[in-house]
PDB file of C-alpha atoms in Angstrom:
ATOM      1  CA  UNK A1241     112.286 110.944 102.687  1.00 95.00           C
ATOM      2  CA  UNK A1242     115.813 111.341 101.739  1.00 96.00           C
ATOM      3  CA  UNK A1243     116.564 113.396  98.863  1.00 97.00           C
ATOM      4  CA  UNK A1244     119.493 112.544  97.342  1.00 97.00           C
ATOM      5  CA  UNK A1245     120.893 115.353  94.701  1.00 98.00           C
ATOM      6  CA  UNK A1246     123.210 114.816  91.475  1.00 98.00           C
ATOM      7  CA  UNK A1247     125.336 117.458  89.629  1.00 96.00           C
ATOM      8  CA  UNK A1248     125.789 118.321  87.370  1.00 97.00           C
ATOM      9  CA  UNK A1249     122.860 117.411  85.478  1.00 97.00           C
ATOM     10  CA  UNK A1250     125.323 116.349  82.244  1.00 98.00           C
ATOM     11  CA  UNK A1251     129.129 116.028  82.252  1.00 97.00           C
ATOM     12  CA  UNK A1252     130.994 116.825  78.670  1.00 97.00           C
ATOM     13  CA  UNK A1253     134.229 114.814  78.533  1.00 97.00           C
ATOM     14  CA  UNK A1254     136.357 113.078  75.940  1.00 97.00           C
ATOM     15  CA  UNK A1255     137.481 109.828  76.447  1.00 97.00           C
ATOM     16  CA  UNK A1256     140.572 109.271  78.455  1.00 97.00           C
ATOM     17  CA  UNK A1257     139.444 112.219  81.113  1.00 97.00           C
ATOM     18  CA  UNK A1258     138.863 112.036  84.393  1.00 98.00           C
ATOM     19  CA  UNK A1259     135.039 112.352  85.075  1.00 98.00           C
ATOM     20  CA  UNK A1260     134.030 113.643  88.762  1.00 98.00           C
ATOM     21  CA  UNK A1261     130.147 112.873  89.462  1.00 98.00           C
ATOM     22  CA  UNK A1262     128.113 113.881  93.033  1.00 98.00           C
ATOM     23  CA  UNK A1263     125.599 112.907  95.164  1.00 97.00           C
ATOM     24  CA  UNK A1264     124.354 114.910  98.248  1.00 97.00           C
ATOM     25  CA  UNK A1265     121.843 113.510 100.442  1.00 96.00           C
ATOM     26  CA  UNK A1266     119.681 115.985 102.531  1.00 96.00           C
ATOM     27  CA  UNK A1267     120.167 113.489 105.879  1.00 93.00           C
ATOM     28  CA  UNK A1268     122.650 111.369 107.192  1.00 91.00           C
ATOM     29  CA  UNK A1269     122.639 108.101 104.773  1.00 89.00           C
ATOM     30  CA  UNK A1270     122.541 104.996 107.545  1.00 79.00           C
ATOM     31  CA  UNK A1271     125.915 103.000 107.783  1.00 70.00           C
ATOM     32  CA  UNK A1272     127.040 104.735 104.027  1.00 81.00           C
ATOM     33  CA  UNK A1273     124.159 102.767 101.820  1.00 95.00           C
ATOM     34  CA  UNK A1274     124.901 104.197  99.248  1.00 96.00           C
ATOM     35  CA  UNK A1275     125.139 102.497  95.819  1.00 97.00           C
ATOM     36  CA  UNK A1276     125.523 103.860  92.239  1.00 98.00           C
ATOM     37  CA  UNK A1277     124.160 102.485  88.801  1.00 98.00           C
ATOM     38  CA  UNK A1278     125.185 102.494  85.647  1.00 98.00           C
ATOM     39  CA  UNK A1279     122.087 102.900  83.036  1.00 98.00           C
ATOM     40  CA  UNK A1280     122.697 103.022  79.091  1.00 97.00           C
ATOM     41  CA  UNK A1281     119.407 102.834  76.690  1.00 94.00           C
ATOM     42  CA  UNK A1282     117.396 100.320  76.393  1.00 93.00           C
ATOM     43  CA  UNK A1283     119.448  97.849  79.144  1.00 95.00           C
ATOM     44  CA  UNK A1284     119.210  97.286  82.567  1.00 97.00           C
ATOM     45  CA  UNK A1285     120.693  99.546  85.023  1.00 97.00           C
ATOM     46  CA  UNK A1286     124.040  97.757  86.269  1.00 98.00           C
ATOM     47  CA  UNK A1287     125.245  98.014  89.583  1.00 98.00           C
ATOM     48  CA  UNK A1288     128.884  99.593  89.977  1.00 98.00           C
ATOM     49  CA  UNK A1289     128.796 100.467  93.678  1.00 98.00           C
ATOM     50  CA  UNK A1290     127.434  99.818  96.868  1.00 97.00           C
ATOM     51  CA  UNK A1291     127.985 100.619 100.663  1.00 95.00           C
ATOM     52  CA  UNK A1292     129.673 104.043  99.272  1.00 95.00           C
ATOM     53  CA  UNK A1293     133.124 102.643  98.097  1.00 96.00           C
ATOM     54  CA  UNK A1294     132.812  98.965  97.174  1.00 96.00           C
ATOM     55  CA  UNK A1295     133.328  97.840  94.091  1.00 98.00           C
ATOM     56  CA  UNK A1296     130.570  94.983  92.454  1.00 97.00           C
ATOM     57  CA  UNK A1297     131.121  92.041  91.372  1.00 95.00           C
ATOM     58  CA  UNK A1298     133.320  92.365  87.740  1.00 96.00           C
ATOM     59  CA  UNK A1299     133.086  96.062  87.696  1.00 98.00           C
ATOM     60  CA  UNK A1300     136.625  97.577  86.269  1.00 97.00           C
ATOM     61  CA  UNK A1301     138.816  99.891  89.303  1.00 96.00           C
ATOM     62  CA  UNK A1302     138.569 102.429  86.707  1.00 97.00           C
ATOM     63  CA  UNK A1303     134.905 103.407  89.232  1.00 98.00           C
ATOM     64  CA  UNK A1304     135.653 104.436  92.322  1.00 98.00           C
ATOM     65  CA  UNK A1305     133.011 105.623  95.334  1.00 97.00           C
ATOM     66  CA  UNK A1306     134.053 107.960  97.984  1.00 95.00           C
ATOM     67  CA  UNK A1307     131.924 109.714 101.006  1.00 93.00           C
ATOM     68  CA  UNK A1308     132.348 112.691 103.523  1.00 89.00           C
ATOM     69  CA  UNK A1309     129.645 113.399 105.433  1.00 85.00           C
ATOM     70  CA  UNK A1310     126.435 113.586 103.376  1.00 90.00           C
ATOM     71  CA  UNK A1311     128.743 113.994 100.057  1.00 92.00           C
ATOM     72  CA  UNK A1312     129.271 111.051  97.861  1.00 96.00           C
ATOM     73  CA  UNK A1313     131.201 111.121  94.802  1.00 97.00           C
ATOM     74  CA  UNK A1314     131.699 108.644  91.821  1.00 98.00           C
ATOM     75  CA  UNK A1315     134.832 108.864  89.945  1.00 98.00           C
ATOM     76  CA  UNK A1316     135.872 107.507  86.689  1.00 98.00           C
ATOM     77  CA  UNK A1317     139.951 107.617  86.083  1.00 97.00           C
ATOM     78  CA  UNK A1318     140.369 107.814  82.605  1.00 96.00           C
ATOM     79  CA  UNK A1319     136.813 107.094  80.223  1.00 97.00           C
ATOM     80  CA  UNK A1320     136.505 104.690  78.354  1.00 97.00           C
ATOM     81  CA  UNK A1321     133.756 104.689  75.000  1.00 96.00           C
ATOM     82  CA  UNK A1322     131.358 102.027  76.718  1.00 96.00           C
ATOM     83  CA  UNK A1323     131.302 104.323  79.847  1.00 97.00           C
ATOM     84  CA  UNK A1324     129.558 107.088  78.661  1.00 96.00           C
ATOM     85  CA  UNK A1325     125.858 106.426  80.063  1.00 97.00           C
ATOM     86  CA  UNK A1326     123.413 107.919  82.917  1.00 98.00           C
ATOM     87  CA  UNK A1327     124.543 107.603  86.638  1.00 98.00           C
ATOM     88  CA  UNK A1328     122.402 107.202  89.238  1.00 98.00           C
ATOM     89  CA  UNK A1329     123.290 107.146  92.906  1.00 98.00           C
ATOM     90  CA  UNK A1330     120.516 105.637  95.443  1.00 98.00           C
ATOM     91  CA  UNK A1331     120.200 104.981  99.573  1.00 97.00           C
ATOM     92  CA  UNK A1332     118.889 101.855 100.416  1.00 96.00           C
ATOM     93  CA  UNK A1333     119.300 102.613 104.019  1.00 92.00           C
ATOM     94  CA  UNK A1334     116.068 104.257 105.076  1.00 93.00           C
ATOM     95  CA  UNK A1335     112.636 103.606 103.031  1.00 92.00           C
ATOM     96  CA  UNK A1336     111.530 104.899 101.062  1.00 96.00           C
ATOM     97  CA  UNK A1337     114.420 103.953  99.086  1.00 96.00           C
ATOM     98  CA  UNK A1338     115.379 106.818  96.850  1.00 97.00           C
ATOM     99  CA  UNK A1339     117.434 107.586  93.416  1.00 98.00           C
ATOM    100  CA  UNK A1340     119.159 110.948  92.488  1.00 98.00           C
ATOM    101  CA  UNK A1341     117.763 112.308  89.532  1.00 98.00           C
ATOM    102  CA  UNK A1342     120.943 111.398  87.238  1.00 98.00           C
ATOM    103  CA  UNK A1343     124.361 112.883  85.972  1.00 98.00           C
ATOM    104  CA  UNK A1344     124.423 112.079  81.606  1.00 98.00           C
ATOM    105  CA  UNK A1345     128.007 111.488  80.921  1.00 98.00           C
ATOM    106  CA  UNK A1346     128.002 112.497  77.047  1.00 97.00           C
ATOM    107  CA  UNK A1347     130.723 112.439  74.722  1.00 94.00           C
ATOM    108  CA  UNK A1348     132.354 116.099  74.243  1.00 92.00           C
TER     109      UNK A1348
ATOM    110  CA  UNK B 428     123.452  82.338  84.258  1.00 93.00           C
ATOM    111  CA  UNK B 429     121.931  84.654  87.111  1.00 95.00           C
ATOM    112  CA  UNK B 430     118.993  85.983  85.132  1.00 96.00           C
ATOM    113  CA  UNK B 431     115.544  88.161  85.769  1.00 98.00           C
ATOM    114  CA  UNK B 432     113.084  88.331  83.047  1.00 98.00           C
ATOM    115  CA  UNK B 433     109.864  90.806  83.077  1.00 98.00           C
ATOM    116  CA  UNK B 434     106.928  90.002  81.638  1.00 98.00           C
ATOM    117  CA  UNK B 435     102.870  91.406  81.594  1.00 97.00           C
ATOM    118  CA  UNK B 436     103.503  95.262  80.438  1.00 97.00           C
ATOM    119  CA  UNK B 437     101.191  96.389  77.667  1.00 97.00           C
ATOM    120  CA  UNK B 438      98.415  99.184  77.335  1.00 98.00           C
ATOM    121  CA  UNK B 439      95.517  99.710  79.316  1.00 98.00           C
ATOM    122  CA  UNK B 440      93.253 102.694  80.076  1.00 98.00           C
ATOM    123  CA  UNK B 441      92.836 104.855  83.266  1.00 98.00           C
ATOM    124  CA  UNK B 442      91.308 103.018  86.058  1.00 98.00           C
ATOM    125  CA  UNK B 443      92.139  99.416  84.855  1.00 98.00           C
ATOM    126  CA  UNK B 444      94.294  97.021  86.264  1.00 98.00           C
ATOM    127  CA  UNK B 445      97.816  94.969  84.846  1.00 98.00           C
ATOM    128  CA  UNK B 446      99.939  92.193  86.533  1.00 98.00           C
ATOM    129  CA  UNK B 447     103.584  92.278  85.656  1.00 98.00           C
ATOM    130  CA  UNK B 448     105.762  88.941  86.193  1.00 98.00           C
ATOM    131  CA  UNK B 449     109.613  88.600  86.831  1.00 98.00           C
ATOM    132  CA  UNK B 450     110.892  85.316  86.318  1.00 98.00           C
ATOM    133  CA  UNK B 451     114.155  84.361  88.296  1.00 97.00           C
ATOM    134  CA  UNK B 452     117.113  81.831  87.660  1.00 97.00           C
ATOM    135  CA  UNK B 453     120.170  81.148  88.641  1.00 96.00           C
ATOM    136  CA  UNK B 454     120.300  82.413  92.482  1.00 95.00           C
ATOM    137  CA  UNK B 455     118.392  81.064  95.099  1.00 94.00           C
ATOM    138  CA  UNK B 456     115.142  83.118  95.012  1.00 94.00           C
ATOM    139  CA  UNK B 457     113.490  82.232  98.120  1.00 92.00           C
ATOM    140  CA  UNK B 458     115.973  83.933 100.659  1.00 92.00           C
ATOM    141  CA  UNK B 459     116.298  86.866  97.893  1.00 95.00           C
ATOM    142  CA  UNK B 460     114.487  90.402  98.451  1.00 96.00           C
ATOM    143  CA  UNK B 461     113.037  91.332  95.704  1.00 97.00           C
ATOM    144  CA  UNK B 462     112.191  94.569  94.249  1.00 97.00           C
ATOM    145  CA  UNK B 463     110.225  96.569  91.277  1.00 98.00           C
ATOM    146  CA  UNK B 464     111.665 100.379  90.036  1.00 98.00           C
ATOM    147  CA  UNK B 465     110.211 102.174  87.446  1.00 98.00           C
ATOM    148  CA  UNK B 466     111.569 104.371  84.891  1.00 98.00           C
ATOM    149  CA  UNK B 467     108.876 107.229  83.453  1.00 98.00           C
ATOM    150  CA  UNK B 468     109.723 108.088  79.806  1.00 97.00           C
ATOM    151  CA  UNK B 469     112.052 110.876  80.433  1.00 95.00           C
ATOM    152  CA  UNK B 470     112.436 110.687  83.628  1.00 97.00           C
ATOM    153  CA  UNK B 471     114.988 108.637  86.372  1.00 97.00           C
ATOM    154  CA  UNK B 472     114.455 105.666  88.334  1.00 98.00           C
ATOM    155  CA  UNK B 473     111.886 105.194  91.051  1.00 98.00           C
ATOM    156  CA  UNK B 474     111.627 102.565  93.442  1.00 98.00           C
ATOM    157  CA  UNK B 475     108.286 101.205  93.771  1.00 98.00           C
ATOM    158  CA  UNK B 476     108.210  97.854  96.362  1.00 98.00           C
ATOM    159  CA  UNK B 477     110.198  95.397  97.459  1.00 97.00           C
ATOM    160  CA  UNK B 478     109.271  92.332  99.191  1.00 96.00           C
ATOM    161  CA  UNK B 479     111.819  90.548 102.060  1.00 93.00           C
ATOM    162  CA  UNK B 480     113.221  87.196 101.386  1.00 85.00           C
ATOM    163  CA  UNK B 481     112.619  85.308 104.488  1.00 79.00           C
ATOM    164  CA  UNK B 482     109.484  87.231 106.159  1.00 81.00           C
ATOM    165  CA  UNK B 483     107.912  87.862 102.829  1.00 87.00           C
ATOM    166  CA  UNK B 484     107.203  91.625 104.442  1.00 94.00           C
ATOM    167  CA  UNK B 485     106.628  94.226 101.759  1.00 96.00           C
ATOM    168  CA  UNK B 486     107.426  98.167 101.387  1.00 96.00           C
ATOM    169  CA  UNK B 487     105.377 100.323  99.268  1.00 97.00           C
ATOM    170  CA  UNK B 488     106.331 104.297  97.846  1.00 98.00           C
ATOM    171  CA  UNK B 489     103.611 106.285  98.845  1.00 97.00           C
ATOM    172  CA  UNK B 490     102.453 106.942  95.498  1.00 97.00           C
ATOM    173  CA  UNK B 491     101.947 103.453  95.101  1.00 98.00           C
ATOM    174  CA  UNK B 492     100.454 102.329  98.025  1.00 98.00           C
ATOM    175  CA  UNK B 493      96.855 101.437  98.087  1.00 98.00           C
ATOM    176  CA  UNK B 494      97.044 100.045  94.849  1.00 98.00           C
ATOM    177  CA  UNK B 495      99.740  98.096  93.908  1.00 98.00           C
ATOM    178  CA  UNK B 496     100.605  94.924  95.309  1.00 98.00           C
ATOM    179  CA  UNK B 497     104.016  92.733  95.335  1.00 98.00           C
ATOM    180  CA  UNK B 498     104.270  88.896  95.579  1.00 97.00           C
ATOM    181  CA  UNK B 499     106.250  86.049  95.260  1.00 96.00           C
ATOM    182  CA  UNK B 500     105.946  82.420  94.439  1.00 95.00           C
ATOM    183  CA  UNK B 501     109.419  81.107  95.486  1.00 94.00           C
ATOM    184  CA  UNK B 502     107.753  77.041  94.135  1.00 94.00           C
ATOM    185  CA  UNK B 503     108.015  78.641  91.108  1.00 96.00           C
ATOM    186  CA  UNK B 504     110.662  81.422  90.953  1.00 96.00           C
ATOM    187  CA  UNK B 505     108.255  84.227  90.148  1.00 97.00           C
ATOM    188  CA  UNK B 506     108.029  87.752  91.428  1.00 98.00           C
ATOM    189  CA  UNK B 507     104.734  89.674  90.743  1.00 98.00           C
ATOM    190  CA  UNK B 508     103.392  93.508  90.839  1.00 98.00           C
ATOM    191  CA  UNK B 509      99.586  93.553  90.844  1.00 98.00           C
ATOM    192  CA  UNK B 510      98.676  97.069  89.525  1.00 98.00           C
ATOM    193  CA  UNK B 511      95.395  98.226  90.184  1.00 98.00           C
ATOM    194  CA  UNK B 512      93.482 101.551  89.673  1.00 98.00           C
ATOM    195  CA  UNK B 513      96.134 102.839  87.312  1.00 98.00           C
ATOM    196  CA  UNK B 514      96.761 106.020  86.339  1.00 98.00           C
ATOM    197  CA  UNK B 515      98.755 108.128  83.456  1.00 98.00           C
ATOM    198  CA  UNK B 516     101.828 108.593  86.035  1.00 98.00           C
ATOM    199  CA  UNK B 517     102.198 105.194  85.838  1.00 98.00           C
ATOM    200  CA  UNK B 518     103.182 105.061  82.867  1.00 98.00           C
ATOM    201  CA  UNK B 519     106.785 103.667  83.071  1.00 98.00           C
ATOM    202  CA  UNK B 520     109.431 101.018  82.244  1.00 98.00           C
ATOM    203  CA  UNK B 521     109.198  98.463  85.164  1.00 98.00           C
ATOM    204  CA  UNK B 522     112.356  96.574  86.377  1.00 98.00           C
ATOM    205  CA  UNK B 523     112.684  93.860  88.823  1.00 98.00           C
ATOM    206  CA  UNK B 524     115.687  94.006  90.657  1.00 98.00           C
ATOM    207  CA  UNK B 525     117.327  91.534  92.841  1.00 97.00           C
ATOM    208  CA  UNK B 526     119.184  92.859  96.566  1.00 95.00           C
ATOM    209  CA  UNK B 527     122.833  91.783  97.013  1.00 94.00           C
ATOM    210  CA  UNK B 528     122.818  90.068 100.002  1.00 86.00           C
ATOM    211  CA  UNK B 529     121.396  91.625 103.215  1.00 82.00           C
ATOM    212  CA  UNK B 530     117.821  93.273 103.743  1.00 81.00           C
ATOM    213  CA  UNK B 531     119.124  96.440 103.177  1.00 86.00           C
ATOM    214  CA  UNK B 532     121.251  96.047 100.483  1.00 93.00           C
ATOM    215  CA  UNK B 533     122.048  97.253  96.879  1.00 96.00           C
ATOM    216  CA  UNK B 534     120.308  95.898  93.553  1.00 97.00           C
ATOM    217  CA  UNK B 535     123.074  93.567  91.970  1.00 97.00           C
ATOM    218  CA  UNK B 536     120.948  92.036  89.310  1.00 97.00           C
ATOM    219  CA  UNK B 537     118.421  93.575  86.932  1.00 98.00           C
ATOM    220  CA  UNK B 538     115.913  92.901  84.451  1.00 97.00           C
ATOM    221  CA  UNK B 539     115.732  94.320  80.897  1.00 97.00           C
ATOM    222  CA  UNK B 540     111.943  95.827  81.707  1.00 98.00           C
ATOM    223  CA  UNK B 541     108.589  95.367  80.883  1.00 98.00           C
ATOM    224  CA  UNK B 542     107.025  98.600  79.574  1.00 98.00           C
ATOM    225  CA  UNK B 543     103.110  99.744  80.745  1.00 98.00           C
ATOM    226  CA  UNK B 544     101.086 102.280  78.975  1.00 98.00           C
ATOM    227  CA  UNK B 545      98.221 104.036  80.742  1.00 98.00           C
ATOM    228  CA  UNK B 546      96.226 105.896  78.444  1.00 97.00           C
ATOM    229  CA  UNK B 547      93.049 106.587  77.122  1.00 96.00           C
TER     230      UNK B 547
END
């Protein structure tokens, strides 16, 4: 099973920063699948991500998804209120498919 | 409107059995895979099965397998998780989830969640 691994476990920014979030897998994720989710209370998660660096479907270039190696990072340019949420990062690449355990982004 | 809406979560005690239902619209849902994650209270997300469009093959997490079972009926748009022989780590928000394009792919379209309760 891949384990993937997110820090930091919460990330204390004001909107308008720059918020850095990681992923580490402990193997090589197949062909970078790699996606991250978006996941606020009480909604469904939202897709931001996939295939390490592509953006979904409506999702603002404010997210962007970079890889090296077994390091994958999520970056947000400059936050916005509405971003401020859970982040997950999962591999579909090898079952079973698996989820990092979260970064909260809260509101400093 | 591309939409997935959960349905069958509710309580039930140790041992028993629930069926949860996910009804689809607005893609085509027979050539979709089709997935179920779980949330714990507290906890992150957890992918549980996920059935192939075409083949209809299934994928379980082992602490699933054995007693859970995922279905489709693409006549009528419906995905299903028969849970059987429940326990109190099941307890959990359950999502169905919708793949992108390709069998291995990433979940582009969620449900809101159907919530089961396992408890005495």
């Amino acid at each position: 099973e891949i384990v993937l691994t997110q820090s930091p476990g919460t990330l204390s920014l004001s909107p308008g920063e720059r918020a850095t979030l990681s992923c580490r897998a402990s193997q090589s994720v197949s062909s970078s699948y790699l996606a991250w989710y978006q996941h606020k209370p009480g909604q469904a998660p939202r897709l931001l991500i996939y295939g390490a660096s592509s953006r979904a479907t409506g999702i603002s270039d404010r997210f962007s998804g970079s890889v090296s190696e077994r390091d994958f990072s999520l970056t947000i340019s400059s936050l916005e209120p509405e971003d401020f949420a859970v982040y997950y990062c999962q591999q579909y690449g090898r079952s079973p498919w698996t989820f990092g355990q979260g970064t909260k982004v809260e509101i400093k | 409107e591309v939409q997935l809406l959960e349905s069958g979560g509710g309580l039930v005690q140790p041992g028993g059995s629930l069926r949860l239902s996910c009804a689809a619209s607005g893609f085509i849902f027979s050539s979709s895979v089709m997935s179920w994650v779980r949330q714990a209270p507290g906890k992150g997300l957890e992918w549980v099965s996920t059935i192939s469009g075409t083949s209809g093959s299934t994928d379980y997490a082992d602490s699933v397998k054995g007693r859970f079972t995922i279905s489709r009926d693409t006549s009528k748009n419906m995905l299903y998780l028969q849970m059987n022989s429940l326990r109190a780590e099941d307890t959990a928000i359950y999502y169905c989830a919708k793949g992108r394009f390709y069998a291995l792919d990433a979940f582009d379209i969620w449900g809101q969640g159907t919530m089961a309760t396992v408890s005495s």
